Short mmCIF file of C-alpha atoms and ligand atoms in Angstrom, two decimals:
data_model
loop_
_atom_site.label_atom_id
_atom_site.label_comp_id
_atom_site.label_asym_id
_atom_site.label_seq_id
_atom_site.Cartn_x
_atom_site.Cartn_y
_atom_site.Cartn_z
CA LEU I 1 -11.39 -10.35 1.66
CA SER I 2 -9.35 -8.39 4.12
CA GLU I 3 -6.68 -11.06 3.82
CA ARG I 4 -5.75 -10.08 0.31
CA SER I 5 -2.85 -7.65 0.19
CA PRO I 6 -3.15 -4.25 -1.47
CA GLU I 7 -0.70 -5.38 -4.14
CA SER I 8 -2.68 -8.55 -4.95
CA PHE I 9 -5.96 -6.60 -5.07
CA LEU I 10 -4.29 -4.22 -7.53
CA GLY I 11 -3.29 -7.26 -9.59
CA GLU I 12 -6.93 -8.46 -9.56
CA LEU I 13 -8.26 -5.10 -10.64
CA LEU I 14 -5.75 -4.91 -13.51
CA ALA I 15 -6.52 -8.48 -14.63
CA ALA I 16 -10.26 -7.81 -14.47
CA GLY I 17 -9.90 -4.83 -16.82
CA LEU I 18 -10.98 -2.30 -14.20
CA LEU I 19 -7.71 -0.33 -13.84
CA ALA I 20 -4.71 0.31 -16.09
CA LEU I 21 -1.08 0.94 -15.14
CA SER I 22 0.50 4.30 -16.00
CA GLY I 23 4.11 3.51 -15.24
CA VAL I 24 4.11 5.33 -11.89
CA ASP I 25 2.81 3.80 -8.64
CA GLY I 26 -0.41 5.44 -7.40
CA VAL I 27 -1.49 6.69 -10.83
CA TYR I 28 -3.90 4.39 -12.66
CA GLY I 29 -6.27 4.67 -15.56
CA ARG I 30 -9.88 3.90 -14.75
CA ARG I 31 -11.31 1.56 -17.36
CA GLU I 32 -14.97 1.60 -18.35
CA ALA I 33 -16.63 -0.45 -15.59
CA PHE I 34 -14.57 1.22 -12.84
CA ASP I 35 -15.20 4.66 -14.28
CA ARG I 36 -18.91 4.07 -14.49
CA VAL I 37 -19.10 3.07 -10.83
CA SER I 38 -16.96 5.98 -9.65
CA ASP I 39 -19.11 8.42 -11.58
CA ALA I 40 -22.17 6.76 -9.99
CA VAL I 41 -20.63 7.27 -6.53
CA ASP I 42 -20.00 10.94 -7.43
CA ALA I 43 -23.63 11.34 -8.53
CA LEU I 44 -24.89 9.56 -5.38
CA VAL I 45 -23.05 12.06 -3.16
CA LEU I 46 -24.38 14.95 -5.23
CA ARG I 47 -27.97 13.69 -4.95
CA GLU I 48 -27.56 13.33 -1.20
CA THR I 49 -26.13 16.78 -0.62
CA ALA I 50 -28.30 18.64 -3.14
CA GLU I 51 -31.08 18.27 -0.62
CA ASP I 52 -29.17 20.62 1.66
CA GLY I 53 -29.15 23.35 -0.96
CA ALA I 54 -25.36 23.28 -1.29
CA GLU I 55 -23.89 25.75 -3.79
CA LEU I 56 -22.03 23.83 -6.47
CA ILE I 57 -18.67 25.03 -7.78
CA ARG I 58 -15.95 23.17 -9.62
CA PHE I 59 -12.32 24.27 -9.62
CA PRO I 60 -9.58 22.76 -11.81
CA PRO I 61 -7.11 20.54 -9.98
CA VAL I 62 -4.56 23.29 -9.45
CA VAL I 63 -4.64 25.92 -6.74
CA PRO I 64 -2.76 29.22 -6.41
CA ARG I 65 0.54 28.71 -4.56
CA ARG I 66 -0.53 31.61 -2.33
CA THR I 67 -3.56 29.65 -1.14
CA ILE I 68 -1.42 26.72 -0.05
CA GLU I 69 1.11 29.06 1.62
CA LYS I 70 -1.70 30.83 3.54
CA SER I 71 -3.31 27.59 4.69
CA GLY I 72 -0.27 26.27 6.55
CA TYR I 73 -0.23 23.12 4.36
CA LEU I 74 3.50 23.34 3.76
CA ALA I 75 4.28 23.28 7.47
CA SER I 76 2.01 20.29 8.11
CA PHE I 77 2.43 18.20 4.93
CA PRO I 78 5.57 19.32 3.02
CA ASN I 79 6.09 15.69 1.98
CA LEU I 80 2.66 15.35 0.31
CA ALA I 81 2.54 18.65 -1.60
CA GLY I 82 3.04 18.83 -5.36
CA SER I 83 4.24 22.08 -7.01
CA VAL I 84 3.86 23.04 -10.64
CA PHE I 85 7.06 24.12 -12.42
CA GLY I 86 7.55 25.70 -15.81
CA PHE I 87 10.33 26.72 -18.18
CA GLU I 88 11.08 30.45 -18.22
CA GLY I 89 14.57 30.35 -19.74
CA THR I 90 16.25 31.53 -22.93
CA GLU I 91 16.44 29.76 -26.28
CA GLY I 92 19.95 28.60 -25.45
CA GLU I 93 18.77 27.13 -22.19
CA ALA I 94 15.92 25.37 -24.04
CA VAL I 95 18.50 23.73 -26.29
CA GLU I 96 20.53 22.64 -23.28
CA LEU I 97 17.38 21.35 -21.54
CA ALA I 98 16.44 19.21 -24.54
CA ALA I 99 20.00 17.87 -24.83
CA ARG I 100 19.97 16.84 -21.17
CA VAL I 101 16.64 15.09 -21.60
CA GLN I 102 18.09 13.31 -24.61
CA ARG I 103 21.11 12.14 -22.54
CA GLN I 104 18.74 11.24 -19.66
CA GLU I 105 20.48 13.75 -17.40
CA ASP I 106 19.04 15.97 -14.74
CA TRP I 107 17.22 19.00 -16.32
CA SER I 108 15.57 20.33 -13.18
CA GLU I 109 17.68 23.52 -13.08
CA PHE I 110 15.68 24.74 -16.10
CA GLN I 111 12.45 24.53 -14.15
CA THR I 112 11.04 27.39 -12.11
CA PRO I 113 8.07 27.13 -9.71
CA ILE I 114 5.06 28.92 -11.20
CA ASP I 115 2.05 30.38 -9.38
CA LEU I 116 0.27 27.06 -9.04
CA MET I 117 0.38 23.92 -6.93
CA LEU I 118 -1.61 20.70 -7.32
CA THR I 119 -4.81 20.71 -5.28
CA PRO I 120 -4.19 18.61 -2.14
CA ALA I 121 -7.85 18.46 -1.02
CA ALA I 122 -10.87 19.60 -2.99
CA CYS I 123 -11.83 22.27 -0.45
CA TYR I 124 -8.72 24.47 -0.64
CA PRO I 125 -9.86 26.77 -3.46
CA VAL I 126 -13.04 27.47 -1.57
CA TYR I 127 -11.66 29.46 1.32
CA PRO I 128 -10.12 32.45 -0.54
CA TRP I 129 -13.22 32.54 -2.78
CA VAL I 130 -15.57 32.72 0.21
CA ALA I 131 -13.34 35.20 2.04
CA ALA I 132 -13.38 37.53 -0.99
CA ALA I 133 -17.17 37.71 -0.88
CA GLY I 134 -17.08 39.52 2.49
CA PRO I 135 -18.92 38.55 5.72
CA LEU I 136 -20.96 35.35 5.50
CA PRO I 137 -24.66 35.47 4.91
CA GLU I 138 -27.01 34.51 7.76
CA ASN I 139 -26.70 30.75 8.53
CA GLY I 140 -23.34 30.67 6.77
CA ARG I 141 -22.61 28.78 3.53
CA LEU I 142 -22.50 25.20 2.30
CA ILE I 143 -20.43 24.51 -0.81
CA ASP I 144 -20.13 21.40 -2.95
CA VAL I 145 -16.75 20.80 -4.63
CA GLN I 146 -15.27 17.90 -6.51
CA SER I 147 -11.75 17.78 -7.80
CA TYR I 148 -8.75 15.69 -8.60
CA CYS I 149 -6.42 15.87 -5.63
CA PHE I 150 -2.70 15.18 -5.57
CA ARG I 151 -0.63 13.73 -2.73
CA HIS I 152 2.97 12.62 -3.20
CA GLU I 153 2.63 9.24 -1.54
CA PRO I 154 3.55 6.59 -4.15
CA ALA I 155 2.49 3.04 -3.11
CA ARG I 156 1.57 -0.20 -4.81
CA ASP I 157 -1.88 0.05 -3.25
CA PRO I 158 -4.94 0.83 -5.34
CA ALA I 159 -6.43 2.67 -2.31
CA ARG I 160 -3.39 4.93 -1.84
CA LEU I 161 -3.26 7.00 -4.97
CA GLN I 162 -1.15 10.02 -5.86
CA SER I 163 -3.93 11.44 -8.01
CA PHE I 164 -7.56 10.79 -7.02
CA ARG I 165 -10.95 12.50 -6.85
CA MET I 166 -12.53 13.85 -3.74
CA HIS I 167 -16.15 15.03 -3.56
CA GLU I 168 -16.50 17.38 -0.63
CA ASN I 169 -19.09 19.53 1.05
CA VAL I 170 -17.63 22.49 2.93
CA ARG I 171 -19.62 24.12 5.74
CA ILE I 172 -18.65 27.65 6.75
CA GLY I 173 -20.42 29.48 9.55
CA SER I 174 -20.54 30.02 13.27
CA ALA I 175 -18.89 27.53 15.62
CA ASP I 176 -22.25 26.07 16.65
CA GLU I 177 -23.56 25.70 13.08
CA VAL I 178 -20.39 24.06 11.84
CA PHE I 179 -20.05 21.74 14.85
CA ALA I 180 -23.63 20.51 14.53
CA TRP I 181 -23.21 19.96 10.76
CA LYS I 182 -20.04 17.91 11.07
CA GLU I 183 -21.61 15.79 13.87
CA SER I 184 -24.65 15.10 11.63
CA TRP I 185 -22.31 13.41 9.13
CA ILE I 186 -21.58 10.49 11.48
CA SER I 187 -25.06 8.98 11.08
CA ARG I 188 -25.70 10.45 7.67
CA GLY I 189 -22.46 9.15 6.15
CA THR I 190 -23.04 5.76 7.76
CA ALA I 191 -26.55 5.59 6.32
CA LEU I 192 -25.41 6.68 2.87
CA LEU I 193 -22.78 3.94 2.79
CA ALA I 194 -25.27 1.40 4.13
CA SER I 195 -27.56 2.27 1.16
CA ILE I 196 -24.87 0.84 -1.16
CA GLY I 197 -24.22 -2.21 1.05
CA LEU I 198 -21.14 -0.87 2.82
CA GLY I 199 -21.21 -1.36 6.60
CA ALA I 200 -18.71 1.30 7.55
CA GLU I 201 -17.35 1.96 11.01
CA LYS I 202 -16.67 5.37 12.50
CA VAL I 203 -13.16 5.98 13.83
CA VAL I 204 -11.63 9.09 15.35
CA ALA I 205 -8.64 9.85 13.16
CA SER I 206 -5.74 12.21 12.63
CA ASP I 207 -3.88 13.62 9.66
CA PRO I 208 -0.26 12.45 8.97
CA PHE I 209 1.34 15.75 10.10
CA PHE I 210 4.99 15.75 9.18
CA GLY I 211 7.81 15.27 11.69
CA ARG I 212 8.09 15.24 15.45
CA ALA I 213 6.20 18.49 16.01
CA GLY I 214 3.52 17.08 13.71
CA ARG I 215 2.97 14.12 16.00
CA MET I 216 1.75 16.49 18.71
CA LEU I 217 -0.69 18.04 16.25
CA SER I 218 -2.03 14.58 15.48
CA VAL I 219 -2.47 13.83 19.24
CA ASN I 220 -4.30 17.10 19.73
CA GLN I 221 -6.52 16.34 16.69
CA VAL I 222 -7.51 13.00 18.19
CA GLU I 223 -8.08 14.37 21.69
CA GLN I 224 -10.42 17.03 20.37
CA GLU I 225 -12.06 14.64 17.87
CA LEU I 226 -11.46 17.12 15.06
CA LYS I 227 -11.38 14.37 12.42
CA PHE I 228 -13.36 11.20 11.99
CA GLU I 229 -13.40 8.68 9.24
CA LEU I 230 -15.84 6.04 8.08
CA VAL I 231 -13.71 3.07 7.33
CA HIS I 232 -14.37 -0.12 5.31
CA PRO I 233 -12.09 -3.03 4.37
CA ILE I 234 -10.56 -2.73 0.89
CA ALA I 235 -7.34 -4.72 1.09
CA GLY I 236 -4.67 -5.28 3.68
CA GLU I 237 -4.90 -5.71 7.40
CA LYS I 238 -6.64 -2.51 8.32
CA PRO I 239 -9.90 -0.99 6.96
CA THR I 240 -9.48 2.10 4.78
CA ALA I 241 -11.03 5.56 5.23
CA ILE I 242 -13.59 6.04 2.50
CA PHE I 243 -15.42 9.08 3.93
CA SER I 244 -13.68 11.70 6.13
CA VAL I 245 -15.04 14.59 8.13
CA ASN I 246 -12.59 17.33 9.19
CA TYR I 247 -13.44 20.09 11.65
CA HIS I 248 -10.87 22.85 11.18
CA GLN I 249 -12.37 25.08 13.94
CA ASP I 250 -11.36 28.69 13.08
CA HIS I 251 -8.10 27.66 11.36
CA PHE I 252 -9.06 28.49 7.78
CA GLY I 253 -11.37 31.32 8.88
CA HIS I 254 -8.32 32.87 10.53
CA ASP I 255 -5.84 32.18 7.71
CA PHE I 256 -8.09 33.48 4.94
CA GLY I 257 -10.08 36.10 6.83
CA ILE I 258 -13.59 34.64 6.79
CA TRP I 259 -16.04 36.41 9.15
CA THR I 260 -19.61 35.71 10.25
CA ARG I 261 -22.21 38.47 10.06
CA GLU I 262 -21.74 38.96 13.80
CA GLY I 263 -18.06 39.67 13.31
CA GLU I 264 -16.69 36.35 14.62
CA ILE I 265 -14.01 34.42 12.78
CA ALA I 266 -15.85 31.72 10.87
CA HIS I 267 -15.46 28.06 11.63
CA THR I 268 -15.18 25.53 8.81
CA ALA I 269 -15.55 21.81 8.39
CA CYS I 270 -15.63 19.51 5.39
CA PHE I 271 -17.14 16.18 4.53
CA GLY I 272 -15.10 14.31 1.91
CA ALA I 273 -15.86 11.17 -0.09
CA GLY I 274 -12.92 9.54 -1.85
CA LEU I 275 -14.49 8.45 -5.15
CA GLU I 276 -11.88 5.83 -5.98
CA ARG I 277 -11.86 4.44 -2.47
CA VAL I 278 -15.65 4.10 -2.29
CA THR I 279 -15.53 2.40 -5.69
CA LEU I 280 -12.79 0.04 -4.52
CA ALA I 281 -14.78 -0.77 -1.39
CA LEU I 282 -17.76 -1.63 -3.62
CA PHE I 283 -15.68 -3.97 -5.78
CA ALA I 284 -14.05 -5.49 -2.65
CA LYS I 285 -17.42 -6.08 -0.96
CA HIS I 286 -19.71 -6.99 -3.86
CA GLY I 287 -17.31 -8.60 -6.27
CA ILE I 288 -15.36 -7.74 -9.34
CA ASP I 289 -18.35 -7.98 -11.71
CA VAL I 290 -21.02 -5.26 -11.30
CA ALA I 291 -23.60 -7.59 -12.80
CA ASP I 292 -23.29 -9.77 -9.69
CA TRP I 293 -23.93 -6.97 -7.21
CA PRO I 294 -27.15 -6.94 -5.13
CA ASP I 295 -30.07 -5.34 -7.02
CA ASP I 296 -30.69 -2.70 -4.35
CA VAL I 297 -27.08 -1.59 -4.46
CA ARG I 298 -27.13 -1.20 -8.23
CA ALA I 299 -30.51 0.55 -8.00
CA CYS I 300 -29.22 2.99 -5.38
CA LEU I 301 -26.25 3.82 -7.63
CA GLN I 302 -28.57 4.00 -10.67
CA LEU I 303 -26.32 1.49 -12.40
CA ASN I 304 -29.12 -0.70 -13.66
CA SER I 305 -29.69 0.34 -17.23
CA ALA I 306 -26.02 0.90 -18.04
CA ASP I 307 -24.94 -2.68 -17.35
CA GLY I 308 -27.85 -4.25 -19.15
CA HIS I 309 -29.79 -5.39 -16.06
CA PRO I 310 -33.29 -3.99 -15.96
P1 ATP Q 401 -8.69 18.61 4.17
O1 ATP Q 401 -9.06 18.55 5.63
O2 ATP Q 401 -7.51 19.39 3.95
O3 ATP Q 401 -9.91 18.87 3.37
P2 ATP Q 401 -8.86 15.90 4.18
O4 ATP Q 401 -8.12 15.71 5.53
O5 ATP Q 401 -10.32 15.93 4.15
O6 ATP Q 401 -8.30 17.19 3.61
P3 ATP Q 401 -8.50 13.29 3.88
O7 ATP Q 401 -9.43 13.25 5.03
O8 ATP Q 401 -7.12 12.88 4.04
O9 ATP Q 401 -8.43 14.75 3.33
O10 ATP Q 401 -9.14 12.63 2.62
C1 ATP Q 401 -10.53 12.69 2.30
C2 ATP Q 401 -10.90 11.44 1.55
O11 ATP Q 401 -10.09 11.36 0.36
C3 ATP Q 401 -10.61 10.17 2.36
O12 ATP Q 401 -11.71 9.77 3.10
C4 ATP Q 401 -10.32 9.20 1.24
O13 ATP Q 401 -11.53 8.58 0.81
C5 ATP Q 401 -9.75 10.01 0.15
N1 ATP Q 401 -8.27 9.88 0.07
C6 ATP Q 401 -7.37 10.47 0.88
N2 ATP Q 401 -6.12 10.16 0.51
C7 ATP Q 401 -6.21 9.29 -0.54
C8 ATP Q 401 -5.29 8.59 -1.38
N3 ATP Q 401 -4.00 8.71 -1.18
N4 ATP Q 401 -5.80 7.84 -2.39
C9 ATP Q 401 -7.09 7.72 -2.58
N5 ATP Q 401 -8.02 8.34 -1.83
C10 ATP Q 401 -7.63 9.13 -0.83
ZN1 ZN Q 402 -11.59 19.42 2.95
#
């Protein structure tokens, strides 16, 4: 399995009617069987985390530019960010724009950045919302988000998408509370994946901070074990991160002004499940036809009735 290349796995998924090409690398349509499984993964994560009493909120896949500016994202990942632009010109400029499009010429000068960017991780809209509510309640907060995320990293790899969905839980509280919560996800995430037949491995990881200064941030992140991933083979030589846990310490608490009841800067951490990646890992592990998957895996994902298997 791990010997197949990402590109050949993509070919298999297209041939099997699971994905559809869009014309741009890293952006694929999910066809019915794939979509049903990825929705089942989403629901599985929700069932798991609902037990914790997480507050559910859903934001659209755009985030105020101000939020991204405040978070430091543009210093760390300028290469991954996506900005939304709009036309704010005159009628004459609109005519010129259309003419340039017609001639297949560059029309970017008629585009102005608007107040929005594409959401880079599902948790970003949470921080300003929580900050605006004032000091945290006792025991902090736990918030469940799910969103399309955008990262400008085109590749011919079904596991490296430009637009994908992330289901996250965000824990905000005291340093002790947040540290304990993120540690609990090592065994909890491993067990959750085991319940759907995925034997994932925990690895200490780092984010792809941009540039030479960024490399030092990555080293620091690894040394302090601020990020770990649960990885599973999908395609290619190395296993792929399907769950990630990020401990931001007081970074976002500081940037957005989130305080505990005791007046300390809040710590934050998030657990994130990549819905497409977990789905791909399931197809890579159990086969391209859901009907052939082990009964207990289908039962755990509640896929039984939908595919005609009682
Ligand atoms: P933040 O800390 O800002 O919340 P994050 O660091 O949690 O973001 P990642 O850890 O990079 O974000 O990603 C979380 C999960 O999203 C990963 O475990 C993976 O499953 C999925 N993911 C990340 N990048 C991609 C991608 N390019 N294509 C598909 N899935 C992805
Ligand atoms: Zn996050």
